Structures are given as structure tokens and as C-alpha cells.
Amino acid sequence: MIEGSLLYLDGVTVSFDGFRALNDLSLVLEPGEMRAVIGPNGAGKTTMMDVITGKTRPDTGRVVFGSDTDLTKLDEPAIAELGIGRKFQKPTVFEPLSVWDNLLLALAGDRSPRFSLWARETAEERDRIEAILATTKLTEHRTRRAADLSHGQKQWLEIGMLLAQEPRLLLVDEPVAGMTDAETAQTADLLREINKTRSVVVVEHDMAFVRALGVKVTVLHEGSVLSEGSIDHVSEDPRVIEVYLGR
Amino acid sequence: MRDAVITLTCVLGGAALLAVLNLATPETSALHVSSFVIGLTGKYLCYAILALAVDLVWGYAGILTLGHAAFFALGGYAMGMYLMREIGARGVYANPLLPDFMVFLGWKHLPWYWFGFDHIAVALVAAMVVPAILAGVFGWLTFRSRVSGVYLSIITQALTYALMLAFFRNEMGFGGNNGMTDFKDIAGFPIGRDGTTVGLMLVTAVVLAAAYLLSRALVRSRYGKVLIAVRDTESRTRFLGYRPEHYKLVVWVISAVLAGIGGALYVPQVGIINPSEFAPANSIEAVIWVAVGGRGTLSGAILGAVLVNLGKTWLTGALPEVWLFALGGLFIVVTLFLPRGLIGLAARRRKRDEPTPTAVAAAREVTG
């Protein structure tokens, strides 16, 4: 147990048909921290996200959130309610619904059918949605169907939905894949803005983007941590150069 | 708003018009609508209620049910039990307590589950509660285990097939193979008499209108939006903290109750209920009605049920052996060329304002 950590992965191992996607992975995230996780394909980045969010149960090891909540005992909705939000690699928004409704469904609050059957939009909800629309630069697109947004706008909408969820920890999987340079720069700003109030874990391939974030970097390889430190530190690490950067 | 006004006008206005033309015109008049047509209309409207129920779960929750006729038939049996008790001593064996088929089987006592069915209110409650309980148990088990797609469709088909086999058995106490028929009257009104036929058809139209409004309110509520999100991107809703199994269960049970009500109204209008109502083909037909009208539109379900059954009545009269081929062909044509059904065809020119599933989403859901 690490004192005061927000997220603590302790010796997590996940095997699929004998293949070890995660191999005795340990990782500590401090409250308020932003962490970039990099690594070649198959290094276990997405599996790590799956384990934290309850989609995959580890064979061994613990995932401790906050002071003493073991996430490996909970399912996805329970973990989401604890305050862990996840952004997928491919933008995953509710395509037939409007931008506004996407955010409305994401707003923190009662998730039961009993509540949603009778729920009316409140002024407070409207204010919060307006604020998120402004942050994600989607104010003009509020009535559009999410399906009609551009790729970059969908990524932003999904980030907006995560904000609406008011998580304590945000897991972001390749947020700038397929984005233009301008959108990438804006996304880095947005993540830094979000990081002022919440902890963030960003999985990314784009080294320029990771450098722009300027945060502590964890390099995964074959399911465990290869190197950890500043971007300059890990990019000078010979093991990292060999498996990842040098190729 | 416009879609609701048009739908309600067609259902209520159409039913009222037919009723007036039946009651207020002489039989010799060219405008006269025969009681046979009124009876058929009543039957179609019952099917439309079933179609609404199917559209709720298939169109909005992505559950391709191939067993919804089971809930319809259960509602029908509940009403049939009341109608049998209502016959009383007027049956062939003149037994005031036992229905004819029980006397024929040599039974001495009324089974416990037949008690209370001499009251229509009990039958109406049972027509809703029994499907609700079955759907509740079935849905809780399957949705909790995250069974979906074709696997869920196959299980729903198995459910209705199993019920059909069960109801075929005489020991079940529901009339076995022959089911229940020879009804005399309902709530004091003689069945088969013109006034009763018109009355039942009008009641069905009002119930259908109410069911439509209820379904519409449901899918437009915040609950309905979550349901659409679950339909298209179930895993995403989980990571937002929603429990898709709870959302599906609620709409599944509501839908089963609607189907049960449709069945309860159907039986007095067709005059018979037997295990063939559980036949898997009936459930599949209901899905085709919805596909033809337009999945995920509600009004399309009503339109599809009425139009396909009009075609069925005409074709089974004119060329009976062709009907099943026509039905299959219709399904293929609609799937390939009209993924959003007739309503989609009509709405193509207008800008779409309501979320409806696309053919791509339907294909994705079937393939897994």
C-alpha cells in the first residue's frame, strides 16, 4: 500500500490464452498527477485501461483506487460511479443523439432507470452543459447529431462527456490519433486544463504530443514497466531506445 | 408532434369512421362497412399493439425478439379463461363451474389457477401481470448474463416454442390442442353481435392510441435516450456508470405487458385461443410488420402491422399457397431497399428529427 496515492496497480498480471498481456505490472499515480503511458503495440496499454475500468479482471494482483477500494472486485458501472472516466481510442459517442443529449446523459447524477424515466432537465444541468460546450468549443454544434460531427469534434465531445461525468481520474486512450496539428495542440491545452482539477492518464503513440504535455512518462513493454521518468529521461534510456524509439 | 397527430388521427379517426359506416348506414348502401370488416379491423389493431411492443424492444433497445407472440398469447389465454368461465352452464355439458374441456377430460374440480377468472377484472390484470412476470424473470436472467444479438433472438424463439409445447398438453388445464372457444359473451355483451364487434374494435383503437402515446413518451424521455445509447454503444454506457441490463429489463417488461394487453383484446374478437398462437412464425411475422413500417419509429410499427395483415388477408384468400413466399420476399426487399421502412421512405424528403437505427447498426447488432 502506497500512502496517499490515487491509483495503485500492484503486481497485475493478465493472460489471454497463455499470452501475458500484463506481466506483474505495478504503477503508482499521485492525486492531481497527469501521466503519459507510451509503448509499442501489444505492450499492454489498452489492457491496463481495461483492468482499471473493470472490463478485464486480472489473474493476479490488485488495483487500489483512493485509500482502499479494490477495483478488481467491481464492474464497469460501479467503477464509473467511483469517479473513473474512460475515453476510448476510437471516438465513442452516442451517434443518433444530439451533442447536447450526449452531454446530458454523461452528467454526473442518478443512473437508475427509475430516475431517468421521470427526469426533467434542470437549470443547473443546463448551466453545466453550457460550460462544457464552451470548454470543448462545441457551443455552435449543440443541436447537431453526434454522428454528423467531424472526427476531431467527436474526440472533443467524448472528452466533454468525461468532464460531465466529473471523474476524479480520467483515462484517455490515444486522444490525438487522426487529428490535425492544430487540433493536437488544442487537445494538449484542453488536457492540461482538465488536469488542474483532476488526475489524468494519457496513453499515446504521438511522441511530439507527449513531449508537449511535459509530464512524467511511463514506458510499457511486454506488459510491464520498462522505464519511468521525464520524457528526456526515458528517451535516453538505452532499453527504451532499443524496444521502442529506435525502431 | 406532427407524427403523433397524424398517427392518432389515423388510428382513432379511422376506427370511428368505420364504426359510423357500420352502424349508421343501411346494409344496402354502397358506403356500408360490414361487421366482417369491423372484426378484421379490430384484429389488425390488436396486431398493431403487438407491433408497438416489438418496436419498443427491437427499435429502441436493439433486442431482436423472435418470441413476442408468447406474451401476446399469454394475455390471450388470460382473457380466454374469463370467457370460458363466462359461458357457465350454457356449455355443451351444462356444467356451471367447469369449462367443457375439463368435463370432457373427466376433471371434477376447477384447478386453483382458474379461481377468480369469472371476473373480467382478474383476467385483465392477469393478462398484464403474467407476461410481466415471465418477461421479468427471462429478462433478468438473460440481460444480466449479457446475452445479446442472435443468441438472445434464438432464446426468445425457444421460449415461445417451449410455451407452445406446454400449452398443447391437456394436463396444463388450458384446453390442450383445441384451446378455448365457443365464447358466449364478454362483460354481458353477446360476442359476435354487431354492437359488440364494433365496441371491441373501438376499445382496441383507444387502447392502441394510449399504448402509442405511452411508448412515445417513454422513448422521448431521458430513459429513452439512454436506451438508444445502450442499443448502439452498450459498452460506452457502462463506462458512464449506466447498467444496460436494468434499462433493457424495464423496456422488456413494459413491452411484454403491452403485448399481453394486445392478446387479451384479440381473443374476444377472433373467438378462439389455442397453442398455435405461440408458434414461432407468429413472432417472426410481428418483426416483419415492424421492419416494413419502419423500425424505431413507433408509428411505423402500427402502419406495418395493418398493411402487412391487409395483404395477408387478401393474399391468403386469393392465392393461399403464395403467402409465405410473399412474406419472406417482403422481408428481403425491405431489408435491402427500405432499411428504415415505409416511414423512412416518407421521411426521406424531410429532415429527420428523431434518432432511428440504420441498416448498418442493425447489421452490426446481428453479427455480434
mmCIF file of N, CA and C in Angstrom, chain B residues 6-83:
data_model
loop_
_atom_site.group_PDB
_atom_site.id
_atom_site.type_symbol
_atom_site.label_atom_id
_atom_site.label_comp_id
_atom_site.label_asym_id
_atom_site.label_seq_id
_atom_site.Cartn_x
_atom_site.Cartn_y
_atom_site.Cartn_z
ATOM 1 N N ILE B 6 -50.682 12.822 -36.660
ATOM 2 C CA ILE B 6 -51.095 12.016 -37.813
ATOM 3 C C ILE B 6 -51.451 10.595 -37.373
ATOM 4 N N THR B 7 -50.599 10.011 -36.536
ATOM 5 C CA THR B 7 -50.831 8.634 -36.101
ATOM 6 C C THR B 7 -52.142 8.512 -35.340
ATOM 7 N N LEU B 8 -52.349 9.420 -34.383
ATOM 8 C CA LEU B 8 -53.566 9.344 -33.574
ATOM 9 C C LEU B 8 -54.811 9.584 -34.426
ATOM 10 N N THR B 9 -54.707 10.536 -35.373
ATOM 11 C CA THR B 9 -55.846 10.807 -36.244
ATOM 12 C C THR B 9 -56.196 9.565 -37.065
ATOM 13 N N CYS B 10 -55.169 8.927 -37.611
ATOM 14 C CA CYS B 10 -55.419 7.729 -38.427
ATOM 15 C C CYS B 10 -56.060 6.625 -37.591
ATOM 16 N N VAL B 11 -55.502 6.371 -36.411
ATOM 17 C CA VAL B 11 -55.996 5.257 -35.600
ATOM 18 C C VAL B 11 -57.411 5.539 -35.087
ATOM 19 N N LEU B 12 -57.572 6.662 -34.386
ATOM 20 C CA LEU B 12 -58.869 6.953 -33.761
ATOM 21 C C LEU B 12 -59.903 7.373 -34.799
ATOM 22 N N GLY B 13 -59.476 8.253 -35.724
ATOM 23 C CA GLY B 13 -60.398 8.714 -36.753
ATOM 24 C C GLY B 13 -60.834 7.571 -37.657
ATOM 25 N N GLY B 14 -59.875 6.753 -38.065
ATOM 26 C CA GLY B 14 -60.191 5.619 -38.925
ATOM 27 C C GLY B 14 -61.166 4.661 -38.262
ATOM 28 N N ALA B 15 -60.903 4.357 -36.997
ATOM 29 C CA ALA B 15 -61.768 3.424 -36.269
ATOM 30 C C ALA B 15 -63.169 4.005 -36.121
ATOM 31 N N ALA B 16 -63.248 5.299 -35.779
ATOM 32 C CA ALA B 16 -64.552 5.941 -35.595
ATOM 33 C C ALA B 16 -65.331 5.964 -36.909
ATOM 34 N N LEU B 17 -64.629 6.266 -37.992
ATOM 35 C CA LEU B 17 -65.271 6.326 -39.295
ATOM 36 C C LEU B 17 -65.859 4.966 -39.676
ATOM 37 N N LEU B 18 -65.069 3.922 -39.498
ATOM 38 C CA LEU B 18 -65.546 2.572 -39.819
ATOM 39 C C LEU B 18 -66.756 2.221 -38.964
ATOM 40 N N ALA B 19 -66.695 2.598 -37.685
ATOM 41 C CA ALA B 19 -67.795 2.286 -36.772
ATOM 42 C C ALA B 19 -69.076 2.978 -37.241
ATOM 43 N N VAL B 20 -68.956 4.256 -37.608
ATOM 44 C CA VAL B 20 -70.136 5.004 -38.066
ATOM 45 C C VAL B 20 -70.695 4.381 -39.337
ATOM 46 N N LEU B 21 -69.787 4.066 -40.277
ATOM 47 C CA LEU B 21 -70.233 3.489 -41.545
ATOM 48 C C LEU B 21 -70.881 2.122 -41.339
ATOM 49 N N ASN B 22 -70.514 1.444 -40.283
ATOM 50 C CA ASN B 22 -71.132 0.151 -39.987
ATOM 51 C C ASN B 22 -72.504 0.315 -39.343
ATOM 52 N N LEU B 23 -72.578 1.229 -38.376
ATOM 53 C CA LEU B 23 -73.795 1.340 -37.571
ATOM 54 C C LEU B 23 -74.846 2.233 -38.221
ATOM 55 N N ALA B 24 -74.411 3.290 -38.918
ATOM 56 C CA ALA B 24 -75.359 4.318 -39.341
ATOM 57 C C ALA B 24 -75.785 4.223 -40.802
ATOM 58 N N THR B 25 -75.243 3.247 -41.528
ATOM 59 C CA THR B 25 -75.663 3.119 -42.925
ATOM 60 C C THR B 25 -76.401 1.792 -43.110
ATOM 61 N N PRO B 26 -77.395 1.787 -43.991
ATOM 62 C CA PRO B 26 -78.110 0.525 -44.245
ATOM 63 C C PRO B 26 -77.211 -0.453 -44.991
ATOM 64 N N GLU B 27 -77.472 -1.743 -44.817
ATOM 65 C CA GLU B 27 -76.605 -2.750 -45.432
ATOM 66 C C GLU B 27 -76.589 -2.661 -46.953
ATOM 67 N N THR B 28 -77.634 -2.074 -47.500
ATOM 68 C CA THR B 28 -77.711 -1.976 -48.961
ATOM 69 C C THR B 28 -76.862 -0.832 -49.498
ATOM 70 N N SER B 29 -76.488 0.105 -48.626
ATOM 71 C CA SER B 29 -75.746 1.280 -49.072
ATOM 72 C C SER B 29 -74.342 0.902 -49.544
ATOM 73 N N ALA B 30 -73.863 1.665 -50.535
ATOM 74 C CA ALA B 30 -72.513 1.425 -51.047
ATOM 75 C C ALA B 30 -71.464 1.807 -50.016
ATOM 76 N N LEU B 31 -71.861 2.675 -49.075
ATOM 77 C CA LEU B 31 -70.924 3.128 -48.052
ATOM 78 C C LEU B 31 -70.853 2.176 -46.859
ATOM 79 N N HIS B 32 -71.747 1.208 -46.818
ATOM 80 C CA HIS B 32 -71.822 0.347 -45.636
ATOM 81 C C HIS B 32 -70.554 -0.483 -45.459
ATOM 82 N N VAL B 33 -70.108 -0.539 -44.212
ATOM 83 C CA VAL B 33 -68.956 -1.377 -43.864
ATOM 84 C C VAL B 33 -69.487 -2.570 -43.082
ATOM 85 N N SER B 34 -69.192 -3.764 -43.558
ATOM 86 C CA SER B 34 -69.774 -4.951 -42.921
ATOM 87 C C SER B 34 -69.115 -5.238 -41.567
ATOM 88 N N SER B 35 -69.823 -5.983 -40.748
ATOM 89 C CA SER B 35 -69.269 -6.351 -39.441
ATOM 90 C C SER B 35 -68.052 -7.241 -39.605
ATOM 91 N N PHE B 36 -67.985 -7.957 -40.728
ATOM 92 C CA PHE B 36 -66.797 -8.767 -41.003
ATOM 93 C C PHE B 36 -65.562 -7.868 -41.088
ATOM 94 N N VAL B 37 -65.715 -6.751 -41.793
ATOM 95 C CA VAL B 37 -64.593 -5.806 -41.919
ATOM 96 C C VAL B 37 -64.249 -5.195 -40.556
ATOM 97 N N ILE B 38 -65.289 -4.887 -39.778
ATOM 98 C CA ILE B 38 -65.057 -4.325 -38.435
ATOM 99 C C ILE B 38 -64.253 -5.310 -37.595
ATOM 100 N N GLY B 39 -64.647 -6.587 -37.665
ATOM 101 C CA GLY B 39 -63.932 -7.622 -36.905
ATOM 102 C C GLY B 39 -62.477 -7.725 -37.340
ATOM 103 N N LEU B 40 -62.262 -7.687 -38.663
ATOM 104 C CA LEU B 40 -60.894 -7.738 -39.187
ATOM 105 C C LEU B 40 -60.083 -6.555 -38.692
ATOM 106 N N THR B 41 -60.703 -5.373 -38.732
ATOM 107 C CA THR B 41 -60.012 -4.160 -38.284
ATOM 108 C C THR B 41 -59.589 -4.303 -36.820
ATOM 109 N N GLY B 42 -60.520 -4.788 -36.006
ATOM 110 C CA GLY B 42 -60.204 -4.989 -34.588
ATOM 111 C C GLY B 42 -58.997 -5.901 -34.429
ATOM 112 N N LYS B 43 -58.952 -6.954 -35.239
ATOM 113 C CA LYS B 43 -57.846 -7.898 -35.191
ATOM 114 C C LYS B 43 -56.543 -7.206 -35.581
ATOM 115 N N TYR B 44 -56.579 -6.414 -36.653
ATOM 116 C CA TYR B 44 -55.365 -5.708 -37.090
ATOM 117 C C TYR B 44 -54.858 -4.761 -36.006
ATOM 118 N N LEU B 45 -55.815 -4.105 -35.328
ATOM 119 C CA LEU B 45 -55.409 -3.146 -34.297
ATOM 120 C C LEU B 45 -54.720 -3.868 -33.139
ATOM 121 N N CYS B 46 -55.184 -5.090 -32.831
ATOM 122 C CA CYS B 46 -54.510 -5.888 -31.801
ATOM 123 C C CYS B 46 -53.088 -6.210 -32.243
ATOM 124 N N TYR B 47 -52.948 -6.584 -33.516
ATOM 125 C CA TYR B 47 -51.607 -6.855 -34.043
ATOM 126 C C TYR B 47 -50.746 -5.603 -33.957
ATOM 127 N N ALA B 48 -51.369 -4.443 -34.175
ATOM 128 C CA ALA B 48 -50.612 -3.187 -34.113
ATOM 129 C C ALA B 48 -50.079 -2.955 -32.698
ATOM 130 N N ILE B 49 -50.860 -3.347 -31.687
ATOM 131 C CA ILE B 49 -50.373 -3.211 -30.308
ATOM 132 C C ILE B 49 -49.153 -4.117 -30.111
ATOM 133 N N LEU B 50 -49.249 -5.338 -30.646
ATOM 134 C CA LEU B 50 -48.102 -6.259 -30.568
ATOM 135 C C LEU B 50 -46.892 -5.664 -31.296
ATOM 136 N N ALA B 51 -47.147 -5.056 -32.451
ATOM 137 C CA ALA B 51 -46.049 -4.464 -33.232
ATOM 138 C C ALA B 51 -45.384 -3.332 -32.456
ATOM 139 N N LEU B 52 -46.191 -2.511 -31.776
ATOM 140 C CA LEU B 52 -45.629 -1.441 -30.934
ATOM 141 C C LEU B 52 -44.706 -2.037 -29.883
ATOM 142 N N ALA B 53 -45.167 -3.138 -29.278
ATOM 143 C CA ALA B 53 -44.372 -3.793 -28.238
ATOM 144 C C ALA B 53 -43.041 -4.274 -28.813
ATOM 145 N N VAL B 54 -43.097 -4.854 -30.016
ATOM 146 C CA VAL B 54 -41.869 -5.348 -30.653
ATOM 147 C C VAL B 54 -40.947 -4.174 -30.988
ATOM 148 N N ASP B 55 -41.538 -3.071 -31.482
ATOM 149 C CA ASP B 55 -40.711 -1.927 -31.869
ATOM 150 C C ASP B 55 -40.011 -1.314 -30.658
ATOM 151 N N LEU B 56 -40.698 -1.303 -29.524
ATOM 152 C CA LEU B 56 -40.072 -0.750 -28.318
ATOM 153 C C LEU B 56 -38.760 -1.466 -28.012
ATOM 154 N N VAL B 57 -38.777 -2.801 -28.051
ATOM 155 C CA VAL B 57 -37.562 -3.534 -27.670
ATOM 156 C C VAL B 57 -36.578 -3.663 -28.833
ATOM 157 N N TRP B 58 -37.100 -3.831 -30.044
ATOM 158 C CA TRP B 58 -36.191 -4.014 -31.178
ATOM 159 C C TRP B 58 -35.685 -2.669 -31.689
ATOM 160 N N GLY B 59 -36.598 -1.735 -31.866
ATOM 161 C CA GLY B 59 -36.227 -0.445 -32.431
ATOM 162 C C GLY B 59 -35.427 0.422 -31.482
ATOM 163 N N TYR B 60 -35.737 0.355 -30.211
ATOM 164 C CA TYR B 60 -35.115 1.295 -29.278
ATOM 165 C C TYR B 60 -34.112 0.652 -28.332
ATOM 166 N N ALA B 61 -34.203 -0.678 -28.132
ATOM 167 C CA ALA B 61 -33.235 -1.311 -27.239
ATOM 168 C C ALA B 61 -32.354 -2.296 -27.996
ATOM 169 N N GLY B 62 -32.634 -2.491 -29.288
ATOM 170 C CA GLY B 62 -31.799 -3.380 -30.087
ATOM 171 C C GLY B 62 -31.971 -4.853 -29.769
ATOM 172 N N ILE B 63 -33.059 -5.193 -29.064
ATOM 173 C CA ILE B 63 -33.299 -6.602 -28.743
ATOM 174 C C ILE B 63 -34.195 -7.174 -29.838
ATOM 175 N N LEU B 64 -33.606 -7.960 -30.728
ATOM 176 C CA LEU B 64 -34.407 -8.552 -31.801
ATOM 177 C C LEU B 64 -35.176 -9.740 -31.224
ATOM 178 N N THR B 65 -36.405 -9.465 -30.802
ATOM 179 C CA THR B 65 -37.195 -10.525 -30.176
ATOM 180 C C THR B 65 -37.866 -11.371 -31.252
ATOM 181 N N LEU B 66 -37.710 -12.670 -31.131
ATOM 182 C CA LEU B 66 -38.399 -13.583 -32.034
ATOM 183 C C LEU B 66 -39.366 -14.441 -31.212
ATOM 184 N N GLY B 67 -39.845 -13.875 -30.107
ATOM 185 C CA GLY B 67 -40.740 -14.643 -29.258
ATOM 186 C C GLY B 67 -41.835 -13.804 -28.630
ATOM 187 N N HIS B 68 -42.088 -12.625 -29.228
ATOM 188 C CA HIS B 68 -43.036 -11.737 -28.562
ATOM 189 C C HIS B 68 -44.468 -12.235 -28.613
ATOM 190 N N ALA B 69 -44.783 -13.095 -29.576
ATOM 191 C CA ALA B 69 -46.134 -13.651 -29.627
ATOM 192 C C ALA B 69 -46.432 -14.453 -28.360
ATOM 193 N N ALA B 70 -45.404 -14.876 -27.640
ATOM 194 C CA ALA B 70 -45.627 -15.617 -26.392
ATOM 195 C C ALA B 70 -46.374 -14.737 -25.388
ATOM 196 N N PHE B 71 -45.951 -13.483 -25.259
ATOM 197 C CA PHE B 71 -46.608 -12.586 -24.312
ATOM 198 C C PHE B 71 -48.027 -12.253 -24.780
ATOM 199 N N PHE B 72 -48.147 -12.100 -26.093
ATOM 200 C CA PHE B 72 -49.451 -11.847 -26.703
ATOM 201 C C PHE B 72 -50.396 -13.011 -26.401
ATOM 202 N N ALA B 73 -49.911 -14.233 -26.612
ATOM 203 C CA ALA B 73 -50.742 -15.416 -26.393
ATOM 204 C C ALA B 73 -51.092 -15.589 -24.913
ATOM 205 N N LEU B 74 -50.151 -15.271 -24.030
ATOM 206 C CA LEU B 74 -50.446 -15.393 -22.599
ATOM 207 C C LEU B 74 -51.564 -14.432 -22.205
ATOM 208 N N GLY B 75 -51.505 -13.214 -22.712
ATOM 209 C CA GLY B 75 -52.591 -12.263 -22.467
ATOM 210 C C GLY B 75 -53.891 -12.806 -23.018
ATOM 211 N N GLY B 76 -53.796 -13.423 -24.196
ATOM 212 C CA GLY B 76 -54.977 -14.017 -24.822
ATOM 213 C C GLY B 76 -55.559 -15.148 -23.989
ATOM 214 N N TYR B 77 -54.704 -15.986 -23.454
ATOM 215 C CA TYR B 77 -55.182 -17.088 -22.622
ATOM 216 C C TYR B 77 -55.862 -16.576 -21.352
ATOM 217 N N ALA B 78 -55.305 -15.503 -20.769
ATOM 218 C CA ALA B 78 -55.921 -14.948 -19.553
ATOM 219 C C ALA B 78 -57.352 -14.505 -19.867
ATOM 220 N N MET B 79 -57.521 -13.828 -21.003
ATOM 221 C CA MET B 79 -58.858 -13.397 -21.397
ATOM 222 C C MET B 79 -59.721 -14.603 -21.743
ATOM 223 N N GLY B 80 -59.126 -15.587 -22.410
ATOM 224 C CA GLY B 80 -59.859 -16.802 -22.772
ATOM 225 C C GLY B 80 -60.410 -17.523 -21.549
ATOM 226 N N MET B 81 -59.644 -17.539 -20.477
ATOM 227 C CA MET B 81 -60.112 -18.199 -19.250
ATOM 228 C C MET B 81 -61.362 -17.513 -18.717
ATOM 229 N N TYR B 82 -61.352 -16.171 -18.746
ATOM 230 C CA TYR B 82 -62.549 -15.440 -18.306
ATOM 231 C C TYR B 82 -63.723 -15.777 -19.220
ATOM 232 N N LEU B 83 -63.490 -15.764 -20.536
ATOM 233 C CA LEU B 83 -64.578 -16.003 -21.479
ATOM 234 C C LEU B 83 -65.139 -17.422 -21.317
#
